[in-house]
mmCIF file of C-alpha atoms in Angstrom:
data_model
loop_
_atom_site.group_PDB
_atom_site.id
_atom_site.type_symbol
_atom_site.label_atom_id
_atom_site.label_comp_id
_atom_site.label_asym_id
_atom_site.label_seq_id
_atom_site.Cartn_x
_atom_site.Cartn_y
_atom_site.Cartn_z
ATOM 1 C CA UNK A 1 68.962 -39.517 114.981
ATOM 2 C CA UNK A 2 68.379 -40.771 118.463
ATOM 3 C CA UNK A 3 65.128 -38.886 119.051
ATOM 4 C CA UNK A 4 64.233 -40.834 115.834
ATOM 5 C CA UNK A 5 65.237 -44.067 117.692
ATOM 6 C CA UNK A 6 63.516 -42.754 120.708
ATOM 7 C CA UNK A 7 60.215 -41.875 118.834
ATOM 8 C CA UNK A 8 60.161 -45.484 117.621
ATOM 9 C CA UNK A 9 60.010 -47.343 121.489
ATOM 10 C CA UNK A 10 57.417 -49.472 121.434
ATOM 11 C CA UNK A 11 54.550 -48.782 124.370
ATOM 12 C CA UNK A 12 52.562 -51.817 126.046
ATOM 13 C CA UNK A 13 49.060 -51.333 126.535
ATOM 14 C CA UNK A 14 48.302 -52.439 130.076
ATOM 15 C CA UNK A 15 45.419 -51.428 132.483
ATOM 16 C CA UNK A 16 45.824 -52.335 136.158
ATOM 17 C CA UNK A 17 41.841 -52.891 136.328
ATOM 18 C CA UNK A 18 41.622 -55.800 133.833
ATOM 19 C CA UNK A 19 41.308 -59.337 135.083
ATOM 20 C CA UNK A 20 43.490 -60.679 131.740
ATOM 21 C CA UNK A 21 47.378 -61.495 133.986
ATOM 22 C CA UNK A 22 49.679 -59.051 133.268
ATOM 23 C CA UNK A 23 51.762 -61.300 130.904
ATOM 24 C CA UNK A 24 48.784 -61.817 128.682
ATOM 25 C CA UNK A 25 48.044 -58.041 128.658
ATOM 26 C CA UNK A 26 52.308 -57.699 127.251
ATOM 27 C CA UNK A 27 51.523 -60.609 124.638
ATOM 28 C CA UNK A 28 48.067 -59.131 123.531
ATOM 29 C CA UNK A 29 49.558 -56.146 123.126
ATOM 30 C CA UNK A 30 52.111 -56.936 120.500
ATOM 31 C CA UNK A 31 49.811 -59.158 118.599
ATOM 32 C CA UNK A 32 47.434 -56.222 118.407
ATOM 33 C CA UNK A 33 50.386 -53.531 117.106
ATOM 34 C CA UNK A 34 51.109 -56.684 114.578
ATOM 35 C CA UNK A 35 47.542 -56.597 113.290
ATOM 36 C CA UNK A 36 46.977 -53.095 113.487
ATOM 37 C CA UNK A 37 50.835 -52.241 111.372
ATOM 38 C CA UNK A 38 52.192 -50.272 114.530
ATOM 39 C CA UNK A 39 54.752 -53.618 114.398
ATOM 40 C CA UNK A 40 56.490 -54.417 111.288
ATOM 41 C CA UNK A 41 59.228 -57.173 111.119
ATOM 42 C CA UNK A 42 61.929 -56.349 112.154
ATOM 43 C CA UNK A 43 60.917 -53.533 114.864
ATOM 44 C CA UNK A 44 62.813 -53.814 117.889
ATOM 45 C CA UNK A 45 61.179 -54.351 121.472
ATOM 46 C CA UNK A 46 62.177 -52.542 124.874
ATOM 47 C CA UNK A 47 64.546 -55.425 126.701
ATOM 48 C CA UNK A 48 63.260 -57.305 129.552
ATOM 49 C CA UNK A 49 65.162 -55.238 132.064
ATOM 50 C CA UNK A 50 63.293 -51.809 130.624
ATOM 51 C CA UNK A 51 59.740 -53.259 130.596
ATOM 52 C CA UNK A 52 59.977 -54.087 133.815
ATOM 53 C CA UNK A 53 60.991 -50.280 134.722
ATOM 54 C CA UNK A 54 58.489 -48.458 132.804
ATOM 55 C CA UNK A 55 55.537 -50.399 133.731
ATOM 56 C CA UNK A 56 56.698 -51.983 137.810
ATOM 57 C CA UNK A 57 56.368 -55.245 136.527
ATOM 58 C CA UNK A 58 58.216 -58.400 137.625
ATOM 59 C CA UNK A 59 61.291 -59.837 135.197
ATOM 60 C CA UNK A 60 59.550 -63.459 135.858
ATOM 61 C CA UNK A 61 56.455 -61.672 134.302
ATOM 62 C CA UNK A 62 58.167 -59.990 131.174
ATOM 63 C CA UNK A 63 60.065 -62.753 130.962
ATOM 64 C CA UNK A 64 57.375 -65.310 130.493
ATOM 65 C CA UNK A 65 55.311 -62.722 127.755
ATOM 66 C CA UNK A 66 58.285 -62.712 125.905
ATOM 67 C CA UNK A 67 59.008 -66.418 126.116
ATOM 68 C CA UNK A 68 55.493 -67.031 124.357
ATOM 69 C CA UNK A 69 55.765 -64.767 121.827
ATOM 70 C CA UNK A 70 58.988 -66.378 121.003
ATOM 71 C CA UNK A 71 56.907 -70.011 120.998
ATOM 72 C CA UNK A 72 54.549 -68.403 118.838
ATOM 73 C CA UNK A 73 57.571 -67.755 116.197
ATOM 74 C CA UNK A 74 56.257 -63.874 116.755
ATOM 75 C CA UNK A 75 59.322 -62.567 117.800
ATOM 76 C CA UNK A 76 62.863 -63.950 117.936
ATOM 77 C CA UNK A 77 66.242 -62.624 120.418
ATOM 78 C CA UNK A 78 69.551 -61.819 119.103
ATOM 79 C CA UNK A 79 72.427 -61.913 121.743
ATOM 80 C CA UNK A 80 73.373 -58.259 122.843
ATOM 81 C CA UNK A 81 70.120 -56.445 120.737
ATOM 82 C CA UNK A 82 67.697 -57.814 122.257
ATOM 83 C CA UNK A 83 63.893 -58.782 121.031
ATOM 84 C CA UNK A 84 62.254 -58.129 117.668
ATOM 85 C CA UNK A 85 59.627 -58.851 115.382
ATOM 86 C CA UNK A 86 60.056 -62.041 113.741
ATOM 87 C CA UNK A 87 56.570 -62.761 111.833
ATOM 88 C CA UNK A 88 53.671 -60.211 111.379
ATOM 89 C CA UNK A 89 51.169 -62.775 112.836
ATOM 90 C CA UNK A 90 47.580 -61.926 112.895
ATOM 91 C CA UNK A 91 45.385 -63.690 115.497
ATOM 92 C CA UNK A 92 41.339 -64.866 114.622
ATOM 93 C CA UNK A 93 38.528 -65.651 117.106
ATOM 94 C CA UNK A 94 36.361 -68.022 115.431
ATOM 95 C CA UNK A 95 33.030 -68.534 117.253
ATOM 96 C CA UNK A 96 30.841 -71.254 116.019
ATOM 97 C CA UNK A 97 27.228 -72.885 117.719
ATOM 98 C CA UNK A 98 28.169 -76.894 117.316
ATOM 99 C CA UNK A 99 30.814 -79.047 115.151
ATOM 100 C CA UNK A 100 28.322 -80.873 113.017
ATOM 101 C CA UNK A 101 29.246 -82.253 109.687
ATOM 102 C CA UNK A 102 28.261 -79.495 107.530
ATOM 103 C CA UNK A 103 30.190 -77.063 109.744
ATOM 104 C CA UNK A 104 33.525 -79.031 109.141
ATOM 105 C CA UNK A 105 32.842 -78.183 105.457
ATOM 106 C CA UNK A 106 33.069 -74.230 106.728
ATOM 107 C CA UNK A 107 35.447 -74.554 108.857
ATOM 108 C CA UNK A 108 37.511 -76.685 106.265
ATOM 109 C CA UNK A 109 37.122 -73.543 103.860
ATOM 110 C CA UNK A 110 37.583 -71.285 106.448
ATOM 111 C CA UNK A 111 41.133 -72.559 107.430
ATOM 112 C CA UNK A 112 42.162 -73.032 104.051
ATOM 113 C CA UNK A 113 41.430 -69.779 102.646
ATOM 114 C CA UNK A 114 43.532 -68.165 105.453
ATOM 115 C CA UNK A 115 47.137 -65.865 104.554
ATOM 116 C CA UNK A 116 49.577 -67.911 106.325
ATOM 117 C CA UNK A 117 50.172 -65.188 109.059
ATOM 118 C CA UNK A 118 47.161 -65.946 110.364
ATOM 119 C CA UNK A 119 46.173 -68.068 113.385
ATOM 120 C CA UNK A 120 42.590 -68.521 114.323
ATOM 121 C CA UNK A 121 41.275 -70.206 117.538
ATOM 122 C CA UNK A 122 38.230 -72.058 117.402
ATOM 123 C CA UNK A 123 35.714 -72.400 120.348
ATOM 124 C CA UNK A 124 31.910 -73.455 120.364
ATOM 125 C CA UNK A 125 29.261 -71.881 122.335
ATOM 126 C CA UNK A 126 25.928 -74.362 122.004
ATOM 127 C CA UNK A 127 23.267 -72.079 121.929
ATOM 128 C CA UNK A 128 24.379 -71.193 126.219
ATOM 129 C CA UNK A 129 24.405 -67.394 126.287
ATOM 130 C CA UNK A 130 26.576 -67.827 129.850
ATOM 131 C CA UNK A 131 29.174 -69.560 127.532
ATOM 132 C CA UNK A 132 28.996 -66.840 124.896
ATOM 133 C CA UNK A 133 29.572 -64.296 126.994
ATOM 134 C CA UNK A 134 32.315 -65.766 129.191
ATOM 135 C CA UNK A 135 33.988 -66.598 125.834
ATOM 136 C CA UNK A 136 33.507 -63.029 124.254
ATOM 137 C CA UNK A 137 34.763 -61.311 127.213
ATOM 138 C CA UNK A 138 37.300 -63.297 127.811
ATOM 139 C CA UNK A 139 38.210 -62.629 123.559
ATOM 140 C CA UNK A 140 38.687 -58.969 124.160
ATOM 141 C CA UNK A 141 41.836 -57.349 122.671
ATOM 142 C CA UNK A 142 43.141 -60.469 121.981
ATOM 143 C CA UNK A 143 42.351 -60.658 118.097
ATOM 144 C CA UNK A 144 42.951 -58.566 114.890
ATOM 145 C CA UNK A 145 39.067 -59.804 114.018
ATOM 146 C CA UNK A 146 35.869 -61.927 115.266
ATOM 147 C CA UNK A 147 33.939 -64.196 113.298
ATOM 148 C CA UNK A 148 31.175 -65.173 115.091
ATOM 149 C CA UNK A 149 28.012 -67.629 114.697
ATOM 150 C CA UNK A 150 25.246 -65.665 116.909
ATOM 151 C CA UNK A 151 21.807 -67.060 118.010
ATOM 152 C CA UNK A 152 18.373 -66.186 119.258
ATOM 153 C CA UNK A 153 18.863 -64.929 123.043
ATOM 154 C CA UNK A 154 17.824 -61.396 124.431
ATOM 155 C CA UNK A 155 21.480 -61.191 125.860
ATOM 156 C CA UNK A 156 22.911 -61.517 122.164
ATOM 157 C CA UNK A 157 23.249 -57.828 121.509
ATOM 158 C CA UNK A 158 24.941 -56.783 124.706
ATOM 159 C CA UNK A 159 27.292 -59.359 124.313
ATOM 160 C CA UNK A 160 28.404 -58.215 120.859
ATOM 161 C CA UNK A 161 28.166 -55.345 121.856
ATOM 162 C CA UNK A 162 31.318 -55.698 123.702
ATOM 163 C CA UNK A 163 33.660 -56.075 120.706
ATOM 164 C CA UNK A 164 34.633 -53.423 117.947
ATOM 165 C CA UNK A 165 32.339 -53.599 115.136
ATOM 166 C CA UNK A 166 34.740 -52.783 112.507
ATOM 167 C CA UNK A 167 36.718 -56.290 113.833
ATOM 168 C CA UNK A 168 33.626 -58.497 113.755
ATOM 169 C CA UNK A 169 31.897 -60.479 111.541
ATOM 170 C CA UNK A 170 28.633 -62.437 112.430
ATOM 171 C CA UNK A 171 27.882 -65.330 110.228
ATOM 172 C CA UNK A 172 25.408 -67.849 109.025
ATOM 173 C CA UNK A 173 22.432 -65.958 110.600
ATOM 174 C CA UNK A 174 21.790 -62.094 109.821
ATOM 175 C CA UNK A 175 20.142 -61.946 113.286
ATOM 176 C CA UNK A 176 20.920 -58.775 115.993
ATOM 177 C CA UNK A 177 23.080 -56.989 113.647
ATOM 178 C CA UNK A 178 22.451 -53.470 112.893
ATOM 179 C CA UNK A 179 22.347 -51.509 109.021
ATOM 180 C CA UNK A 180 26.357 -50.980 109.322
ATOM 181 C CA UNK A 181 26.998 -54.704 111.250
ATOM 182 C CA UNK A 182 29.457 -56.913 108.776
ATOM 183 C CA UNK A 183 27.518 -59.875 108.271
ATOM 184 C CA UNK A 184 27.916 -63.171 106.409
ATOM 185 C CA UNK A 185 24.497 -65.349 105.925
ATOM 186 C CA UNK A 186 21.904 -67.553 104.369
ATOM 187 C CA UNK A 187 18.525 -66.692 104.541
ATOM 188 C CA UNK A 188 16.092 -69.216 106.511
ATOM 189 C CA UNK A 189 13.371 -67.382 104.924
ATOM 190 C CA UNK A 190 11.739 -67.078 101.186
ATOM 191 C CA UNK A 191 15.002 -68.716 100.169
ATOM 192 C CA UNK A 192 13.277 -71.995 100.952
ATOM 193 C CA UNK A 193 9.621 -71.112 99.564
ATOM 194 C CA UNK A 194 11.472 -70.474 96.336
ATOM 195 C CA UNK A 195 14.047 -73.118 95.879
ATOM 196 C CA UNK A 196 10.461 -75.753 96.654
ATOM 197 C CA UNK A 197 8.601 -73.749 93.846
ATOM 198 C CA UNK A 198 11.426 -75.176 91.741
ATOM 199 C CA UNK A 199 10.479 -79.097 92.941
ATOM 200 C CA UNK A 200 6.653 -78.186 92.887
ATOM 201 C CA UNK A 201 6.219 -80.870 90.067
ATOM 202 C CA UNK A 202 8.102 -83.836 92.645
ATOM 203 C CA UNK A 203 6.312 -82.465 96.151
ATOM 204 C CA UNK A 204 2.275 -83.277 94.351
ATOM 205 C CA UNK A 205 3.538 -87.007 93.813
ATOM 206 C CA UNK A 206 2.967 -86.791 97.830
ATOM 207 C CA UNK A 207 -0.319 -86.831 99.275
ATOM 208 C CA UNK A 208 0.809 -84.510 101.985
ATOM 209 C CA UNK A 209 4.208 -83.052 103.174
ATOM 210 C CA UNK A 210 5.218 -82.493 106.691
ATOM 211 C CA UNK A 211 8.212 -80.470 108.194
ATOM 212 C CA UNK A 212 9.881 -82.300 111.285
ATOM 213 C CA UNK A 213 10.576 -79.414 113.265
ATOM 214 C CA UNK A 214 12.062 -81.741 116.911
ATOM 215 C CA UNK A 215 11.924 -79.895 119.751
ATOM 216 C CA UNK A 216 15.929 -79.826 120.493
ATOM 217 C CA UNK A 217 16.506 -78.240 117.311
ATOM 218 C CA UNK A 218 17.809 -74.152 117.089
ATOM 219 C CA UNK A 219 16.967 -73.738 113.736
ATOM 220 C CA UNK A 220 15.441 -70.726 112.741
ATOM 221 C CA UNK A 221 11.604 -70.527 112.229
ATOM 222 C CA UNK A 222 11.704 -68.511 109.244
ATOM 223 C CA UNK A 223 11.770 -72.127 107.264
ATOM 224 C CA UNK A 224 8.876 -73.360 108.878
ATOM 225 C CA UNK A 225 6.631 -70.149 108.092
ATOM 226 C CA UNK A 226 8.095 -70.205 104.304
ATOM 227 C CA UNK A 227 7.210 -73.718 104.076
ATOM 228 C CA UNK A 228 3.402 -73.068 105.547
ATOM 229 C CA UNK A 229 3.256 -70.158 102.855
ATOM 230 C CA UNK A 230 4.085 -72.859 99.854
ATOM 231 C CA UNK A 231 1.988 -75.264 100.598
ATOM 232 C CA UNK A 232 -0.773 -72.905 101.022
ATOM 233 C CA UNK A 233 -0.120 -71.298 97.886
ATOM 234 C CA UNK A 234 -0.095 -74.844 96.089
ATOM 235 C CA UNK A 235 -3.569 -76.075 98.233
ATOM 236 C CA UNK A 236 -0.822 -79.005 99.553
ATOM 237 C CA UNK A 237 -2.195 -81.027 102.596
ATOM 238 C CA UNK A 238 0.722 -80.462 105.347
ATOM 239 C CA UNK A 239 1.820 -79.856 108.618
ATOM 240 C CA UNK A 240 4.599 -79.555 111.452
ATOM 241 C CA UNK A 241 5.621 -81.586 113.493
ATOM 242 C CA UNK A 242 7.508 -80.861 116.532
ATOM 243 C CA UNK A 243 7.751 -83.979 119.034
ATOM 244 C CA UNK A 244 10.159 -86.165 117.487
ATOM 245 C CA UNK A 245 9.067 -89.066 119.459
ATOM 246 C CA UNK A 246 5.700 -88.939 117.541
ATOM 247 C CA UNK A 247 7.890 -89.528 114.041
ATOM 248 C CA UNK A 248 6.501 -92.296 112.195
ATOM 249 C CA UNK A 249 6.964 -92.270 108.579
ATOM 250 C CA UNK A 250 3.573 -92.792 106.338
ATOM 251 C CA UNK A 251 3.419 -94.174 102.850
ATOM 252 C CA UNK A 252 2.554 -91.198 100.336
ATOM 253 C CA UNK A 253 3.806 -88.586 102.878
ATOM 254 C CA UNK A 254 7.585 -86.164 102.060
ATOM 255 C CA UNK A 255 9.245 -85.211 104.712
ATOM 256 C CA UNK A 256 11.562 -82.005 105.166
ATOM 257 C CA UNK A 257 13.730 -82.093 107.917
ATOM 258 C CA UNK A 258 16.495 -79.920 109.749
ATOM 259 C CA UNK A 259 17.624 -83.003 112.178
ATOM 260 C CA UNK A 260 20.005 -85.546 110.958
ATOM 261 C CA UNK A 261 18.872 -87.760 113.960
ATOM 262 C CA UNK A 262 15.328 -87.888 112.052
ATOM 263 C CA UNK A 263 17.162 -88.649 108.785
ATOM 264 C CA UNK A 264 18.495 -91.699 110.296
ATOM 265 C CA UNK A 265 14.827 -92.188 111.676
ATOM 266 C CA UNK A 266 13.752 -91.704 108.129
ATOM 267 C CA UNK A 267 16.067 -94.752 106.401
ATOM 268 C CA UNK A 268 15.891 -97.148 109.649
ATOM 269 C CA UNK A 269 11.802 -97.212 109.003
ATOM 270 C CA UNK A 270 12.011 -97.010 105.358
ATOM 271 C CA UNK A 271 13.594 -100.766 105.605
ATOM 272 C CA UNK A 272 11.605 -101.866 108.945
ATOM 273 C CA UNK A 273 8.498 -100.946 106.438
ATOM 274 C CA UNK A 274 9.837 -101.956 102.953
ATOM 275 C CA UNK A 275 9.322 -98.132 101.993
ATOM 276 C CA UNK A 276 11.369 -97.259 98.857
ATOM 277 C CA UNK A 277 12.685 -93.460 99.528
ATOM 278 C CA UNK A 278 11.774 -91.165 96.247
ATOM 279 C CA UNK A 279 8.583 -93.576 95.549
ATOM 280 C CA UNK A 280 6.694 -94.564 98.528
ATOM 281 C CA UNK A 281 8.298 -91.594 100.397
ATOM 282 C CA UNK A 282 9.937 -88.261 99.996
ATOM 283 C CA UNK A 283 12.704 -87.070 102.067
ATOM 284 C CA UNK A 284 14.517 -83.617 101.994
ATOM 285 C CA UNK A 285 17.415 -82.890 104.456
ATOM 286 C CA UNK A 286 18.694 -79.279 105.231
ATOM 287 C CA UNK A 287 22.071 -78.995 105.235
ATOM 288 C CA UNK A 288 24.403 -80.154 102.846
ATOM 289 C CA UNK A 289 27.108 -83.011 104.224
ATOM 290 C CA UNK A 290 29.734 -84.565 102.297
ATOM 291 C CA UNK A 291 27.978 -87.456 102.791
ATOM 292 C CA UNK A 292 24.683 -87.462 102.098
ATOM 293 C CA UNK A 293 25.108 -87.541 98.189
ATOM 294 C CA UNK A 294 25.934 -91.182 98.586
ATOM 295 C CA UNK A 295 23.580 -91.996 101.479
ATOM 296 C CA UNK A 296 21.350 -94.753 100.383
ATOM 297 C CA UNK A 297 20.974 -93.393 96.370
ATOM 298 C CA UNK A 298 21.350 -89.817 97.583
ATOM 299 C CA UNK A 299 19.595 -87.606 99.868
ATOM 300 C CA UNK A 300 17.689 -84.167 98.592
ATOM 301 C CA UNK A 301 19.161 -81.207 100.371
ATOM 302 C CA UNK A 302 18.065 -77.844 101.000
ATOM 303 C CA UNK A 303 21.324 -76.019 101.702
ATOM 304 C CA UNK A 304 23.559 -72.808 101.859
ATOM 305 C CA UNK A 305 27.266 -73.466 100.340
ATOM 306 C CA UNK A 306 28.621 -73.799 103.373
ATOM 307 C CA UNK A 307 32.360 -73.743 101.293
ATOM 308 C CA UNK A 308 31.416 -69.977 100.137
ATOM 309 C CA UNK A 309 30.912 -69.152 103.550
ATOM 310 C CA UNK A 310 33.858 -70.438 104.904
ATOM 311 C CA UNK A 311 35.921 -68.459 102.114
ATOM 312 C CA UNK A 312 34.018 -65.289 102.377
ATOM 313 C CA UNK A 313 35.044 -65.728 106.302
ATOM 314 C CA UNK A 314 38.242 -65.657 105.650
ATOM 315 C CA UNK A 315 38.412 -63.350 103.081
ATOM 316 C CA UNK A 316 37.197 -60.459 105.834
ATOM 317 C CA UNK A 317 39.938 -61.493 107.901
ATOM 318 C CA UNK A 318 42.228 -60.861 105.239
ATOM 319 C CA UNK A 319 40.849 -57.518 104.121
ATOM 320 C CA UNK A 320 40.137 -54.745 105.820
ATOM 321 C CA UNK A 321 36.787 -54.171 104.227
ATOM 322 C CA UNK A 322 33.403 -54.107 105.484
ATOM 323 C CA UNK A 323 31.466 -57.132 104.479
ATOM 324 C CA UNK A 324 27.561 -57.673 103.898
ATOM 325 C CA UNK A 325 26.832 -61.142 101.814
ATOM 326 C CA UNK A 326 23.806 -63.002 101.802
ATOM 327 C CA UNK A 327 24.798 -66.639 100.481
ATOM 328 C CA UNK A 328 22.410 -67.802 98.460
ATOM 329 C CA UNK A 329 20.484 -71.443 99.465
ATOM 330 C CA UNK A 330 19.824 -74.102 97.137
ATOM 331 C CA UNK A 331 17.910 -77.444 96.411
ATOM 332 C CA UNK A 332 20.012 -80.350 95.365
ATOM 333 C CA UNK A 333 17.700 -82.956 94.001
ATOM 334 C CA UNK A 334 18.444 -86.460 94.387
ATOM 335 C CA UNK A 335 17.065 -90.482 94.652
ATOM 336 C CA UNK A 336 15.114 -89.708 98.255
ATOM 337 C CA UNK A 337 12.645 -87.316 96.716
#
């Protein structure tokens, strides 16, 4: 019976090369035998006084690991038994590019799809591949799984590289990720050529139709190739334009847009000009936002369900399941078109 006990002493994964503190290394460790079942509730841990023995660690440095964990309601003491496991707590690193407003709408899903025993940390990288890979590397062993929002930068790879495949999932663009990658995204591509097939009818009320491509934007270029392909299909006048400061709205002209910025362009000169939007012009945002349905009499959107991809996030964290989901994109027609 007490080789059983014995058997069942939990071991700290620590390594004396690693830049994470010491205390973090204790903490990280638990939260990973959590995730990974090696921790149930109720498991005892090895007392202050014996961690610091096995592994020539300081008691201020055990100490303060286990004080966290017990902030964290992970574990819990018991005078004269010592330390155990309190709540099987799984922890998520959730990487996105920006907080914009249809991003709340994913993260909103996100979070509220979530088991309870799970607590996800939210950072934002902004398109800097410096901050992406200080904020993977610093992410390592610290989470049960990674969902993360990657962009177009030769470093991307290397980066996620770094973390376990089997633990990450990249979403909203299917960009760097190999055949057995678990990925999560909309397509920037023929999705668009065929959801405008579908408003053919409302785009030849236009004498031409231009895609506001502004320089600061990161969107993929996939839409703007899609978009050339239908109107050259359709013979429909068009073109691209990518210096916002040259945006000046035209009577007879629809717009398609990936900026919000240019929407607000877009209404400010539709009054300065006594334009009415869906008759003089056309106007199609990407991105759906809770608000644009009720902007002005309702803005036409271009748009992935940003609330399925929040709750397909969540549901990999959940599972332990590979994942590979392309989320289909839609047009939403409304009075600006």
């Amino acid at each position: 019976m007490a080789e059983d006990i014995e058997n069942k002493v939990f071991s700290f994964a620590l390594s004396k090369s690693s830049n994470v503190p010491k205390f973090r290394q204790l903490v990280e460790s638990v939260n990973n035998a959590i995730s990974e079942k090696r921790l149930n509730i109720g498991d005892h841990l090895p007392s202050v006084n014996q961690v610091c023995k096995d592994y020539q660690l300081s008691r201020d440095t055990v100490f303060k690991a286990y004080s966290l964990l017990k902030e964290q309601g992970v574990i819990e003491s018991v005078p004269n038994k010592g330390y155990f496991i309190a709540k099987e707590i799984r922890r998520v690193f959730l990487f996105l590019d920006t907080f914009k407003a249809y991003k709340e709408v994913l993260y909103d899903s996100f979070f509220k799809n979530l088991p309870e025993n799970v607590i996800a940390d939210v950072h934002f990288h902004h398109y800097n591949p410096d901050v992406f890979r200080k904020q993977v590397e610093e992410s390592i062993g610290k989470y049960a799984k990674y969902v993360i929002m990657p962009f177009d930068h030769p470093s991307m790879p290397d980066t996620l590289g770094l973390l376990p495949e089997d633990k990450l999932l990249l979403i909203d663009w299917n960009i760097y990720a190999t055949e057995t990658s678990n990925v999560l995204y909309q397509d920037f591509g023929k999705p668009v050529m065929d959801e405008l097939e579908k408003i053919l009818h409302l785009v030849r009320k236009y004498k031409k139709f231009v895609f506001v491509y502004p320089e600061y934007t990161n969107h993929p270029y996939d839409s703007v190739e899609y978009f050339k392909k239908f109107c050259r299909k359709h013979h429909i006048k068009y073109d691209v334009l990518k210096d916002s400061s040259l945006f000046e709205i035209e009577k007879g002209v629809a717009y398609l847009s990936v900026s919000d910025r240019i929407l607000g362009r877009f209404l400010e000169q539709t009054r300065e000009k006594q334009l009415e939007p869906g008759e003089d012009v056309g106007f199609i945002s990407y991105n759906e936002t809770p608000m644009k349905k009720f902007i002005y009499k309702g803005i036409t959107v271009l748009s992935t369900d940003f609330r399925m991809l929040g709750m397909k996030a969540a549901e990999f964290v959940a599972n332990d399941t590979s994942m590979r989901i392309c989320v289909p994109t839609t047009i939403r027609v409304r009075e600006s078109l």
